[in-house]
PDB file of C-alpha atoms and ligand atoms in Angstrom:
ATOM      1  CA  LEU A 269      12.672 -42.891 -23.481  1.00 66.00           C
ATOM      2  CA  ALA A 270      13.981 -39.336 -23.317  1.00 69.00           C
ATOM      3  CA  LYS A 271      11.196 -38.128 -25.570  1.00 74.00           C
ATOM      4  CA  LYS A 272       8.597 -40.034 -23.585  1.00 74.00           C
ATOM      5  CA  ASN A 273       9.852 -38.453 -20.379  1.00 75.00           C
ATOM      6  CA  ARG A 274       9.828 -35.025 -21.925  1.00 75.00           C
ATOM      7  CA  ASP A 275       6.273 -35.469 -23.160  1.00 78.00           C
ATOM      8  CA  LYS A 276       5.276 -36.486 -19.664  1.00 77.00           C
ATOM      9  CA  HIS A 277       6.891 -33.326 -18.339  1.00 77.00           C
ATOM     10  CA  VAL A 278       5.175 -31.128 -20.904  1.00 78.00           C
ATOM     11  CA  GLN A 279       1.889 -32.803 -20.048  1.00 78.00           C
ATOM     12  CA  TYR A 280       2.432 -32.216 -16.350  1.00 76.00           C
ATOM     13  CA  TYR A 281       3.442 -28.623 -16.916  1.00 76.00           C
ATOM     14  CA  LYS A 282       0.384 -27.980 -19.090  1.00 83.00           C
ATOM     15  CA  GLN A 283      -1.884 -29.437 -16.436  1.00 85.00           C
ATOM     16  CA  GLU A 284      -0.326 -27.261 -13.751  1.00 86.00           C
ATOM     17  CA  MET A 285      -0.741 -24.148 -15.889  1.00 85.00           C
ATOM     18  CA  GLU A 286      -4.374 -24.991 -16.532  1.00 86.00           C
ATOM     19  CA  ASP A 287      -5.022 -25.588 -12.853  1.00 88.00           C
ATOM     20  CA  GLN A 288      -3.431 -22.289 -11.972  1.00 90.00           C
ATOM     21  CA  THR A 289      -5.405 -20.397 -14.606  1.00 91.00           C
ATOM     22  CA  LEU A 290      -8.641 -21.947 -13.377  1.00 93.00           C
ATOM     23  CA  TRP A 291      -7.763 -21.144  -9.780  1.00 94.00           C
ATOM     24  CA  ARG A 292      -7.059 -17.530 -10.653  1.00 94.00           C
ATOM     25  CA  LEU A 293     -10.272 -17.175 -12.646  1.00 96.00           C
ATOM     26  CA  GLY A 294     -12.198 -18.643  -9.726  1.00 96.00           C
ATOM     27  CA  MET A 295     -10.569 -16.224  -7.289  1.00 96.00           C
ATOM     28  CA  ILE A 296     -11.339 -13.263  -9.557  1.00 98.00           C
ATOM     29  CA  ARG A 297     -14.971 -14.328  -9.832  1.00 97.00           C
ATOM     30  CA  GLN A 298     -15.211 -14.668  -6.058  1.00 97.00           C
ATOM     31  CA  LEU A 299     -13.514 -11.315  -5.506  1.00 98.00           C
ATOM     32  CA  ARG A 300     -15.984  -9.658  -7.862  1.00 98.00           C
ATOM     33  CA  THR A 301     -19.044 -11.024  -6.052  1.00 97.00           C
ATOM     34  CA  ASP A 302     -17.566 -10.487  -2.594  1.00 97.00           C
ATOM     35  CA  PHE A 303     -16.733  -6.878  -3.445  1.00 98.00           C
ATOM     36  CA  ALA A 304     -20.324  -6.402  -4.672  1.00 97.00           C
ATOM     37  CA  ASP A 305     -21.542  -7.999  -1.415  1.00 96.00           C
ATOM     38  CA  ASN A 306     -19.492  -5.580   0.671  1.00 95.00           C
ATOM     39  CA  ARG A 307     -17.070  -8.196   1.938  1.00 96.00           C
ATOM     40  CA  LEU A 308     -14.019  -5.991   1.528  1.00 98.00           C
ATOM     41  CA  GLU A 309     -12.892  -4.023   4.573  1.00 98.00           C
ATOM     42  CA  LEU A 310     -10.455  -1.196   4.929  1.00 98.00           C
ATOM     43  CA  TRP A 311      -8.180  -1.540   7.955  1.00 98.00           C
ATOM     44  CA  TYR A 312      -5.776   1.004   9.360  1.00 98.00           C
ATOM     45  CA  GLN A 313      -2.211   0.721  10.612  1.00 99.00           C
ATOM     46  CA  PRO A 314      -1.070   3.648  12.785  1.00 98.00           C
ATOM     47  CA  GLN A 315       1.880   5.813  11.801  1.00 98.00           C
ATOM     48  CA  LEU A 316       3.764   7.641  14.535  1.00 98.00           C
ATOM     49  CA  ALA A 317       6.174  10.539  14.756  1.00 98.00           C
ATOM     50  CA  LEU A 318       9.385   8.998  16.055  1.00 97.00           C
ATOM     51  CA  LYS A 319      10.422  11.849  18.367  1.00 94.00           C
ATOM     52  CA  SER A 320       7.127  12.591  20.069  1.00 96.00           C
ATOM     53  CA  GLY A 321       5.494   9.173  19.723  1.00 96.00           C
ATOM     54  CA  LYS A 322       2.334  10.930  18.566  1.00 97.00           C
ATOM     55  CA  VAL A 323       0.011   9.193  16.111  1.00 98.00           C
ATOM     56  CA  ILE A 324       0.106  11.282  12.944  1.00 98.00           C
ATOM     57  CA  GLY A 325      -1.987   9.078  10.705  1.00 98.00           C
ATOM     58  CA  ALA A 326      -2.552   5.604   9.353  1.00 98.00           C
ATOM     59  CA  GLU A 327      -2.079   3.549   6.238  1.00 98.00           C
ATOM     60  CA  ALA A 328      -5.312   2.118   4.860  1.00 98.00           C
ATOM     61  CA  LEU A 329      -4.943  -1.576   3.979  1.00 98.00           C
ATOM     62  CA  LEU A 330      -7.529  -3.733   2.234  1.00 98.00           C
ATOM     63  CA  ARG A 331      -8.819  -6.886   3.876  1.00 98.00           C
ATOM     64  CA  TRP A 332     -10.883  -9.531   2.090  1.00 98.00           C
ATOM     65  CA  ARG A 333     -12.900 -11.759   4.363  1.00 95.00           C
ATOM     66  CA  THR A 334     -14.501 -14.560   2.356  1.00 92.00           C
ATOM     67  CA  ALA A 335     -17.862 -16.078   3.271  1.00 89.00           C
ATOM     68  CA  ASP A 336     -16.139 -18.906   5.200  1.00 91.00           C
ATOM     69  CA  GLY A 337     -14.567 -16.280   7.474  1.00 91.00           C
ATOM     70  CA  ASN A 338     -11.012 -16.625   6.194  1.00 94.00           C
ATOM     71  CA  PHE A 339      -8.872 -13.725   5.067  1.00 96.00           C
ATOM     72  CA  VAL A 340      -7.176 -13.744   1.695  1.00 97.00           C
ATOM     73  CA  SER A 341      -3.889 -11.851   1.754  1.00 97.00           C
ATOM     74  CA  PRO A 342      -3.670  -8.620  -0.281  1.00 98.00           C
ATOM     75  CA  ALA A 343      -0.407  -9.999  -1.652  1.00 96.00           C
ATOM     76  CA  VAL A 344      -2.588 -12.619  -3.352  1.00 97.00           C
ATOM     77  CA  PHE A 345      -5.702 -10.692  -4.362  1.00 98.00           C
ATOM     78  CA  ILE A 346      -4.306  -7.254  -5.268  1.00 98.00           C
ATOM     79  CA  PRO A 347      -2.402  -8.674  -8.286  1.00 97.00           C
ATOM     80  CA  LEU A 348      -5.606 -10.473  -9.357  1.00 97.00           C
ATOM     81  CA  ALA A 349      -7.609  -7.269  -8.926  1.00 98.00           C
ATOM     82  CA  GLU A 350      -5.040  -5.440 -11.049  1.00 97.00           C
ATOM     83  CA  TYR A 351      -4.971  -8.131 -13.710  1.00 96.00           C
ATOM     84  CA  SER A 352      -8.760  -8.275 -13.993  1.00 97.00           C
ATOM     85  CA  GLY A 353      -9.309  -4.519 -13.857  1.00 97.00           C
ATOM     86  CA  LEU A 354     -11.376  -4.879 -10.680  1.00 98.00           C
ATOM     87  CA  ILE A 355      -8.840  -2.629  -8.959  1.00 98.00           C
ATOM     88  CA  ILE A 356     -10.441   0.390 -10.692  1.00 98.00           C
ATOM     89  CA  ASP A 357     -13.731   0.043  -8.816  1.00 98.00           C
ATOM     90  CA  ILE A 358     -12.115  -1.324  -5.670  1.00 98.00           C
ATOM     91  CA  GLY A 359      -9.585   1.532  -5.652  1.00 98.00           C
ATOM     92  CA  GLU A 360     -12.372   4.078  -5.943  1.00 98.00           C
ATOM     93  CA  TRP A 361     -14.176   2.428  -3.049  1.00 98.00           C
ATOM     94  CA  VAL A 362     -10.949   2.525  -0.999  1.00 98.00           C
ATOM     95  CA  VAL A 363     -10.437   6.257  -1.505  1.00 98.00           C
ATOM     96  CA  ASN A 364     -14.062   7.026  -0.649  1.00 98.00           C
ATOM     97  CA  GLN A 365     -13.929   4.808   2.420  1.00 98.00           C
ATOM     98  CA  ALA A 366     -10.698   6.486   3.558  1.00 98.00           C
ATOM     99  CA  CYS A 367     -12.228   9.971   3.147  1.00 98.00           C
ATOM    100  CA  LYS A 368     -15.313   8.918   5.069  1.00 98.00           C
ATOM    101  CA  ASN A 369     -13.048   7.706   7.841  1.00 98.00           C
ATOM    102  CA  ILE A 370     -10.982  10.892   7.903  1.00 98.00           C
ATOM    103  CA  LYS A 371     -14.278  12.675   8.607  1.00 98.00           C
ATOM    104  CA  ALA A 372     -15.152  10.211  11.379  1.00 97.00           C
ATOM    105  CA  ILE A 373     -11.736  10.785  12.964  1.00 98.00           C
ATOM    106  CA  GLU A 374     -12.234  14.558  12.836  1.00 97.00           C
ATOM    107  CA  ALA A 375     -15.652  14.162  14.427  1.00 97.00           C
ATOM    108  CA  GLU A 376     -13.897  12.645  17.446  1.00 97.00           C
ATOM    109  CA  GLY A 377     -11.746  15.744  17.758  1.00 97.00           C
ATOM    110  CA  PHE A 378      -8.533  14.520  16.117  1.00 97.00           C
ATOM    111  CA  ASN A 379      -7.593  17.243  13.698  1.00 95.00           C
ATOM    112  CA  ASP A 380      -4.064  16.287  12.630  1.00 96.00           C
ATOM    113  CA  VAL A 381      -4.564  12.678  11.585  1.00 98.00           C
ATOM    114  CA  GLY A 382      -4.141  11.839   7.904  1.00 98.00           C
ATOM    115  CA  ILE A 383      -4.774   8.654   5.939  1.00 98.00           C
ATOM    116  CA  SER A 384      -2.582   7.103   3.234  1.00 98.00           C
ATOM    117  CA  VAL A 385      -4.051   4.854   0.566  1.00 98.00           C
ATOM    118  CA  ASN A 386      -2.199   2.596  -1.851  1.00 98.00           C
ATOM    119  CA  VAL A 387      -2.833   3.096  -5.554  1.00 97.00           C
ATOM    120  CA  SER A 388      -2.000   0.785  -8.474  1.00 95.00           C
ATOM    121  CA  ILE A 389      -0.858   1.345 -12.045  1.00 92.00           C
ATOM    122  CA  PRO A 390      -4.228   0.541 -13.720  1.00 94.00           C
ATOM    123  CA  GLN A 391      -5.828   3.327 -11.696  1.00 95.00           C
ATOM    124  CA  PHE A 392      -3.352   5.836 -13.116  1.00 91.00           C
ATOM    125  CA  ARG A 393      -4.219   4.743 -16.633  1.00 91.00           C
ATOM    126  CA  GLN A 394      -7.820   5.902 -16.174  1.00 95.00           C
ATOM    127  CA  ASP A 395      -8.441   9.323 -17.701  1.00 94.00           C
ATOM    128  CA  ASN A 396     -10.543  10.326 -14.732  1.00 97.00           C
ATOM    129  CA  PHE A 397      -8.157   9.070 -12.036  1.00 97.00           C
ATOM    130  CA  VAL A 398      -7.337  12.502 -10.629  1.00 98.00           C
ATOM    131  CA  ASP A 399     -11.025  13.500 -10.663  1.00 98.00           C
ATOM    132  CA  THR A 400     -11.952  10.326  -8.809  1.00 98.00           C
ATOM    133  CA  ILE A 401      -9.608  11.261  -5.985  1.00 98.00           C
ATOM    134  CA  ILE A 402     -10.631  14.906  -5.807  1.00 98.00           C
ATOM    135  CA  ASP A 403     -14.340  13.993  -6.020  1.00 98.00           C
ATOM    136  CA  ALA A 404     -13.976  11.700  -3.007  1.00 98.00           C
ATOM    137  CA  THR A 405     -12.444  14.496  -0.903  1.00 98.00           C
ATOM    138  CA  LYS A 406     -15.258  16.846  -1.970  1.00 98.00           C
ATOM    139  CA  LYS A 407     -17.983  14.318  -1.310  1.00 98.00           C
ATOM    140  CA  TYR A 408     -16.858  13.901   2.296  1.00 98.00           C
ATOM    141  CA  HIS A 409     -15.687  17.507   2.778  1.00 98.00           C
ATOM    142  CA  VAL A 410     -12.163  16.381   3.532  1.00 97.00           C
ATOM    143  CA  GLU A 411      -9.148  18.675   3.340  1.00 98.00           C
ATOM    144  CA  THR A 412      -6.993  17.311   0.533  1.00 98.00           C
ATOM    145  CA  SER A 413      -3.881  17.660   2.707  1.00 97.00           C
ATOM    146  CA  LYS A 414      -5.219  14.865   4.929  1.00 98.00           C
ATOM    147  CA  LEU A 415      -5.192  12.361   2.097  1.00 98.00           C
ATOM    148  CA  GLU A 416      -1.970  10.778   0.910  1.00 98.00           C
ATOM    149  CA  LEU A 417      -1.480   8.420  -2.029  1.00 98.00           C
ATOM    150  CA  GLU A 418       1.179   5.714  -1.827  1.00 97.00           C
ATOM    151  CA  ILE A 419       2.764   4.780  -5.121  1.00 94.00           C
ATOM    152  CA  THR A 420       5.636   2.411  -5.837  1.00 91.00           C
ATOM    153  CA  GLU A 421       8.613   3.019  -8.089  1.00 87.00           C
ATOM    154  CA  ASN A 422       7.225   0.401 -10.487  1.00 86.00           C
ATOM    155  CA  ILE A 423       4.474   2.794 -11.432  1.00 85.00           C
ATOM    156  CA  LEU A 424       7.078   4.622 -13.519  1.00 82.00           C
ATOM    157  CA  MET A 425       7.863   1.558 -15.641  1.00 81.00           C
ATOM    158  CA  ASP A 426       4.679   2.074 -17.547  1.00 77.00           C
ATOM    159  CA  ASP A 427       4.456   5.630 -18.728  1.00 83.00           C
ATOM    160  CA  PRO A 428       6.543   7.991 -16.585  1.00 86.00           C
ATOM    161  CA  GLN A 429       5.188  11.186 -18.117  1.00 88.00           C
ATOM    162  CA  LEU A 430       1.582  10.144 -17.590  1.00 89.00           C
ATOM    163  CA  VAL A 431       2.295   9.404 -13.950  1.00 90.00           C
ATOM    164  CA  ILE A 432       4.306  12.589 -13.380  1.00 91.00           C
ATOM    165  CA  ASP A 433       1.503  14.686 -14.905  1.00 93.00           C
ATOM    166  CA  ALA A 434      -1.171  13.002 -12.802  1.00 95.00           C
ATOM    167  CA  LEU A 435       0.906  13.458  -9.642  1.00 95.00           C
ATOM    168  CA  ALA A 436       1.507  17.117 -10.453  1.00 96.00           C
ATOM    169  CA  LYS A 437      -2.249  17.665 -10.769  1.00 97.00           C
ATOM    170  CA  LEU A 438      -2.885  15.895  -7.488  1.00 98.00           C
ATOM    171  CA  LYS A 439      -0.208  17.940  -5.732  1.00 97.00           C
ATOM    172  CA  GLU A 440      -1.712  21.127  -7.134  1.00 97.00           C
ATOM    173  CA  GLN A 441      -4.916  20.128  -5.369  1.00 97.00           C
ATOM    174  CA  GLY A 442      -3.066  19.563  -2.108  1.00 98.00           C
ATOM    175  CA  ILE A 443      -2.933  15.749  -2.066  1.00 98.00           C
ATOM    176  CA  SER A 444       0.268  14.279  -0.569  1.00 97.00           C
ATOM    177  CA  ILE A 445       2.308  11.619  -2.330  1.00 97.00           C
ATOM    178  CA  ALA A 446       4.487   8.936  -0.740  1.00 97.00           C
ATOM    179  CA  LEU A 447       6.917   6.635  -2.520  1.00 95.00           C
ATOM    180  CA  ASP A 448       6.235   3.172  -1.053  1.00 95.00           C
ATOM    181  CA  ASP A 449       8.577   0.169  -0.730  1.00 92.00           C
ATOM    182  CA  PHE A 450      11.399   2.441  -1.707  1.00 90.00           C
ATOM    183  CA  GLY A 451      14.569   0.688  -2.805  1.00 87.00           C
ATOM    184  CA  THR A 452      12.936  -2.571  -3.911  1.00 88.00           C
ATOM    185  CA  GLY A 453      11.565  -1.738  -7.327  1.00 81.00           C
ATOM    186  CA  TYR A 454      12.501  -0.270 -10.623  1.00 70.00           C
ATOM    187  CA  SER A 455      14.675   2.483  -9.247  1.00 65.00           C
ATOM    188  CA  SER A 456      15.806   5.405 -11.204  1.00 71.00           C
ATOM    189  CA  LEU A 457      17.299   7.988  -8.958  1.00 80.00           C
ATOM    190  CA  SER A 458      16.977  10.587 -11.693  1.00 80.00           C
ATOM    191  CA  TYR A 459      13.190  10.245 -11.508  1.00 81.00           C
ATOM    192  CA  LEU A 460      13.234  10.686  -7.777  1.00 83.00           C
ATOM    193  CA  GLN A 461      14.010  14.359  -8.251  1.00 82.00           C
ATOM    194  CA  LYS A 462      11.367  14.802 -10.923  1.00 82.00           C
ATOM    195  CA  LEU A 463       8.572  13.233  -8.912  1.00 88.00           C
ATOM    196  CA  PRO A 464       6.492  15.611  -6.842  1.00 92.00           C
ATOM    197  CA  ILE A 465       6.654  13.458  -3.714  1.00 94.00           C
ATOM    198  CA  ASP A 466       6.436  14.439  -0.068  1.00 96.00           C
ATOM    199  CA  ARG A 467       7.426  11.273   1.663  1.00 97.00           C
ATOM    200  CA  LEU A 468       9.770   8.332   1.247  1.00 96.00           C
ATOM    201  CA  LYS A 469       8.794   4.994   2.775  1.00 97.00           C
ATOM    202  CA  VAL A 470      11.790   2.825   3.564  1.00 96.00           C
ATOM    203  CA  ASP A 471      10.829  -0.750   2.676  1.00 96.00           C
ATOM    204  CA  ARG A 472      10.375  -3.297   5.452  1.00 97.00           C
ATOM    205  CA  SER A 473      13.144  -5.516   4.052  1.00 96.00           C
ATOM    206  CA  PHE A 474      15.767  -2.876   4.929  1.00 97.00           C
ATOM    207  CA  ILE A 475      14.347  -2.420   8.421  1.00 97.00           C
ATOM    208  CA  ASN A 476      14.363  -6.192   8.821  1.00 97.00           C
ATOM    209  CA  ASP A 477      18.132  -6.150   8.261  1.00 96.00           C
ATOM    210  CA  ILE A 478      18.636  -3.957  11.325  1.00 96.00           C
ATOM    211  CA  THR A 479      19.596  -6.548  13.913  1.00 94.00           C
ATOM    212  CA  GLU A 480      22.358  -6.774  16.472  1.00 91.00           C
ATOM    213  CA  ASP A 481      24.748  -8.396  14.016  1.00 89.00           C
ATOM    214  CA  GLY A 482      22.838  -7.232  10.949  1.00 85.00           C
ATOM    215  CA  GLN A 483      23.360  -4.735   8.236  1.00 90.00           C
ATOM    216  CA  SER A 484      21.835  -1.270   8.365  1.00 95.00           C
ATOM    217  CA  LEU A 485      23.795   0.296   5.518  1.00 95.00           C
ATOM    218  CA  LEU A 486      20.898   0.336   3.043  1.00 94.00           C
ATOM    219  CA  ALA A 487      18.356   1.645   5.527  1.00 96.00           C
ATOM    220  CA  ASP A 488      20.770   4.369   6.621  1.00 97.00           C
ATOM    221  CA  THR A 489      21.593   5.344   3.045  1.00 96.00           C
ATOM    222  CA  ILE A 490      17.927   5.585   2.044  1.00 95.00           C
ATOM    223  CA  ILE A 491      17.099   7.683   5.094  1.00 97.00           C
ATOM    224  CA  GLY A 492      20.039   9.959   4.283  1.00 97.00           C
ATOM    225  CA  LEU A 493      18.958  10.255   0.669  1.00 95.00           C
ATOM    226  CA  GLY A 494      15.413  11.169   1.642  1.00 95.00           C
ATOM    227  CA  LYS A 495      16.608  13.803   4.069  1.00 96.00           C
ATOM    228  CA  GLN A 496      19.025  15.244   1.493  1.00 95.00           C
ATOM    229  CA  LEU A 497      16.124  15.596  -0.920  1.00 93.00           C
ATOM    230  CA  GLY A 498      14.159  17.410   1.740  1.00 95.00           C
ATOM    231  CA  LEU A 499      11.571  14.646   2.021  1.00 96.00           C
ATOM    232  CA  ASN A 500       9.786  13.297   5.002  1.00 97.00           C
ATOM    233  CA  VAL A 501      11.096   9.792   5.753  1.00 98.00           C
ATOM    234  CA  ILE A 502       8.954   7.030   7.206  1.00 98.00           C
ATOM    235  CA  ALA A 503      10.182   3.502   7.936  1.00 98.00           C
ATOM    236  CA  GLU A 504       7.789   0.563   7.666  1.00 98.00           C
ATOM    237  CA  GLY A 505       7.880  -2.820   9.353  1.00 98.00           C
ATOM    238  CA  ILE A 506       9.479  -1.920  12.674  1.00 98.00           C
ATOM    239  CA  GLU A 507       9.198  -4.974  14.888  1.00 98.00           C
ATOM    240  CA  ASP A 508      11.478  -4.300  17.843  1.00 97.00           C
ATOM    241  CA  GLU A 509      13.110  -1.746  20.086  1.00 97.00           C
ATOM    242  CA  LEU A 510      16.557  -2.167  18.579  1.00 97.00           C
ATOM    243  CA  GLN A 511      15.264  -1.127  15.172  1.00 98.00           C
ATOM    244  CA  GLU A 512      13.480   1.851  16.695  1.00 98.00           C
ATOM    245  CA  ALA A 513      16.602   3.005  18.516  1.00 97.00           C
ATOM    246  CA  HIS A 514      18.608   2.740  15.344  1.00 97.00           C
ATOM    247  CA  LEU A 515      16.061   4.738  13.336  1.00 98.00           C
ATOM    248  CA  ILE A 516      16.095   7.454  15.986  1.00 97.00           C
ATOM    249  CA  SER A 517      19.880   7.633  15.707  1.00 96.00           C
ATOM    250  CA  GLN A 518      19.560   8.051  11.938  1.00 97.00           C
ATOM    251  CA  GLY A 519      17.071  10.886  12.173  1.00 97.00           C
ATOM    252  CA  CYS A 520      14.152   8.998  10.602  1.00 98.00           C
ATOM    253  CA  ASP A 521      10.969  11.071  10.984  1.00 98.00           C
ATOM    254  CA  GLU A 522       8.157   8.567  11.250  1.00 98.00           C
ATOM    255  CA  VAL A 523       7.468   4.882  11.845  1.00 98.00           C
ATOM    256  CA  GLN A 524       4.902   2.180  11.151  1.00 98.00           C
ATOM    257  CA  GLY A 525       5.121  -1.442  12.210  1.00 98.00           C
ATOM    258  CA  PHE A 526       3.918  -4.294  14.399  1.00 98.00           C
ATOM    259  CA  PHE A 527       6.100  -2.949  17.247  1.00 98.00           C
ATOM    260  CA  TYR A 528       3.587  -0.090  17.559  1.00 98.00           C
ATOM    261  CA  ALA A 529       0.394  -1.601  16.184  1.00 98.00           C
ATOM    262  CA  LYS A 530      -0.893  -4.032  13.577  1.00 98.00           C
ATOM    263  CA  PRO A 531      -3.505  -2.999  11.002  1.00 98.00           C
ATOM    264  CA  MET A 532      -6.960  -2.831  12.636  1.00 98.00           C
ATOM    265  CA  PRO A 533     -10.595  -2.087  11.727  1.00 98.00           C
ATOM    266  CA  ALA A 534     -11.700   1.567  11.615  1.00 98.00           C
ATOM    267  CA  ASN A 535     -13.459   1.544  14.989  1.00 98.00           C
ATOM    268  CA  GLU A 536     -10.400   0.064  16.704  1.00 98.00           C
ATOM    269  CA  PHE A 537      -8.201   2.716  15.154  1.00 98.00           C
ATOM    270  CA  LEU A 538     -10.456   5.366  16.706  1.00 98.00           C
ATOM    271  CA  GLU A 539     -10.040   3.664  20.086  1.00 98.00           C
ATOM    272  CA  PHE A 540      -6.283   3.531  19.521  1.00 98.00           C
ATOM    273  CA  LEU A 541      -6.270   7.292  18.898  1.00 98.00           C
ATOM    274  CA  LYS A 542      -8.230   7.945  22.083  1.00 97.00           C
ATOM    275  CA  LYS A 543      -5.790   5.876  24.149  1.00 95.00           C
ATOM    276  CA  ASN A 544      -2.700   7.606  22.775  1.00 88.00           C
TER     277      ASN A 544
HETATM  278  P1  C2E B 283       2.388  -2.073   1.575  1.00 56.96           P
HETATM  279  O1  C2E B 283       1.667  -0.921   0.989  1.00 56.96           O
HETATM  280  O2  C2E B 283       3.877  -2.013   1.569  1.00 56.96           O
HETATM  281  O3  C2E B 283       1.819  -2.245   3.051  1.00 56.96           O
HETATM  282  C1  C2E B 283       2.587  -2.629   4.151  1.00 56.96           C
HETATM  283  C2  C2E B 283       2.418  -4.104   4.432  1.00 56.96           C
HETATM  284  O4  C2E B 283       3.327  -4.481   5.462  1.00 56.96           O
HETATM  285  C3  C2E B 283       1.035  -4.467   4.960  1.00 56.96           C
HETATM  286  O5  C2E B 283       0.748  -5.770   4.490  1.00 56.96           O
HETATM  287  C4  C2E B 283       1.241  -4.477   6.481  1.00 56.96           C
HETATM  288  O6  C2E B 283       0.303  -5.250   7.166  1.00 56.96           O
HETATM  289  C5  C2E B 283       2.628  -5.052   6.550  1.00 56.96           C
HETATM  290  N1  C2E B 283       3.341  -4.688   7.784  1.00 56.96           N
HETATM  291  C6  C2E B 283       3.314  -3.512   8.436  1.00 56.96           C
HETATM  292  N2  C2E B 283       4.124  -3.525   9.514  1.00 56.96           N
HETATM  293  C7  C2E B 283       4.689  -4.748   9.552  1.00 56.96           C
HETATM  294  C8  C2E B 283       5.625  -5.387  10.460  1.00 56.96           C
HETATM  295  O7  C2E B 283       6.100  -4.815  11.441  1.00 56.96           O
HETATM  296  N3  C2E B 283       5.975  -6.662  10.175  1.00 56.96           N
HETATM  297  C9  C2E B 283       5.461  -7.333   9.100  1.00 56.96           C
HETATM  298  N4  C2E B 283       5.862  -8.588   8.908  1.00 56.96           N
HETATM  299  N5  C2E B 283       4.580  -6.769   8.234  1.00 56.96           N
HETATM  300  C10 C2E B 283       4.202  -5.494   8.453  1.00 56.96           C
HETATM  301  P2  C2E B 283      -0.651  -6.159   3.854  1.00 56.96           P
HETATM  302  O8  C2E B 283      -1.767  -5.459   4.577  1.00 56.96           O
HETATM  303  O9  C2E B 283      -0.685  -7.647   3.760  1.00 56.96           O
HETATM  304  O10 C2E B 283      -0.598  -5.534   2.400  1.00 56.96           O
HETATM  305  C11 C2E B 283       0.298  -6.022   1.440  1.00 56.96           C
HETATM  306  C12 C2E B 283       0.353  -5.140   0.240  1.00 56.96           C
HETATM  307  O11 C2E B 283      -0.885  -5.165  -0.490  1.00 56.96           O
HETATM  308  C13 C2E B 283       0.593  -3.663   0.553  1.00 56.96           C
HETATM  309  O12 C2E B 283       1.960  -3.433   0.809  1.00 56.96           O
HETATM  310  C14 C2E B 283       0.095  -3.024  -0.720  1.00 56.96           C
HETATM  311  O13 C2E B 283       1.080  -3.069  -1.721  1.00 56.96           O
HETATM  312  C15 C2E B 283      -1.047  -3.920  -1.129  1.00 56.96           C
HETATM  313  N6  C2E B 283      -2.330  -3.296  -0.720  1.00 56.96           N
HETATM  314  C16 C2E B 283      -2.984  -3.352   0.460  1.00 56.96           C
HETATM  315  N7  C2E B 283      -4.109  -2.604   0.426  1.00 56.96           N
HETATM  316  C17 C2E B 283      -4.166  -2.051  -0.815  1.00 56.96           C
HETATM  317  C18 C2E B 283      -5.090  -1.159  -1.488  1.00 56.96           C
HETATM  318  O14 C2E B 283      -6.089  -0.667  -0.929  1.00 56.96           O
HETATM  319  N8  C2E B 283      -4.811  -0.838  -2.799  1.00 56.96           N
HETATM  320  C19 C2E B 283      -3.698  -1.320  -3.444  1.00 56.96           C
HETATM  321  N9  C2E B 283      -3.505  -0.943  -4.718  1.00 56.96           N
HETATM  322  N10 C2E B 283      -2.819  -2.130  -2.837  1.00 56.96           N
HETATM  323  C20 C2E B 283      -3.027  -2.494  -1.544  1.00 56.96           C
HETATM  324 MG1   MG B 284       1.756   1.041   1.233  1.00 56.96          MG
HETATM  325 MG1   MG B 285       5.212  -0.532   1.750  1.00 56.96          MG
HETATM  326 MG1   MG B 286       5.167  -3.608   0.593  1.00 56.96          MG
END
């Protein structure tokens, strides 16, 4: 009976694996055609200077609206795009779209607004990755200092030297680098000093812990570390006034979160800039 039960389990497990594989393949196929059909959108979430409240830029975030009008979360489709290699072409589209939008923002008279884009490991593995980024800024006549790349610590798991070299080249060209989701990934503090980064993004999970009876030790420590290293520190995922007040008290430089604004389409971000 034990063996029979086990076989049943194995059978069930196999079926579930097969279903999942099929589902993923289907999603990848749909992502490929939807990307080709221009169904991906780049939205923008404002970033503000904490002291002045001024909008200093935005993070560009992908949105996938399928033909039935529903959105698929980036948390679901970015890993599939990475796995399938689609992220190479999508990532190039993202950078170009962001540069185009920087130009549109300038055309409205906003001259100090930058855009951050997220980049994935497979992009770094491309020989022409740095060129792709620089070419996009040239194509749209964008000052490189207005474009920032967000990388995560996990990017170093792969081939640290390759990443450090690529970042050094990008920095040489004036591109800014932010370390995203800081404190959640493969952390090696020794690399932190070697990386040519400009900005530290405190992960949302640490901001989430800042509540009346909550724990702010990690957020505070990360902010302190960033400041000690002479980096700009931005906190992400601020949802209420209490968190904001706390971040002010800790000397955090910049903020991004639903408390200020949710990600929005490009035209709405322009309106947001005009209102602020
Ligand atoms: P991320 O880079 O850490 O982006 C921040 C995420 O936190 C976004 O989720 C944003 O909508 C969300 N967020 C911001 N403020 C708040 C808040 O106050 N409360 C809550 N609950 N959430 C907040 P989103 O847009 O779903 O993106 C998820 C992740 O997908 C991103 O995390 C990023 O890792 C990835 N992603 C998005 N766009 C791209 C892209 O163009 N390229 C790559 N490689 N990855 C991307
Ligand atoms: Mg990010
Ligand atoms: Mg983040
Ligand atoms: Mg994140």
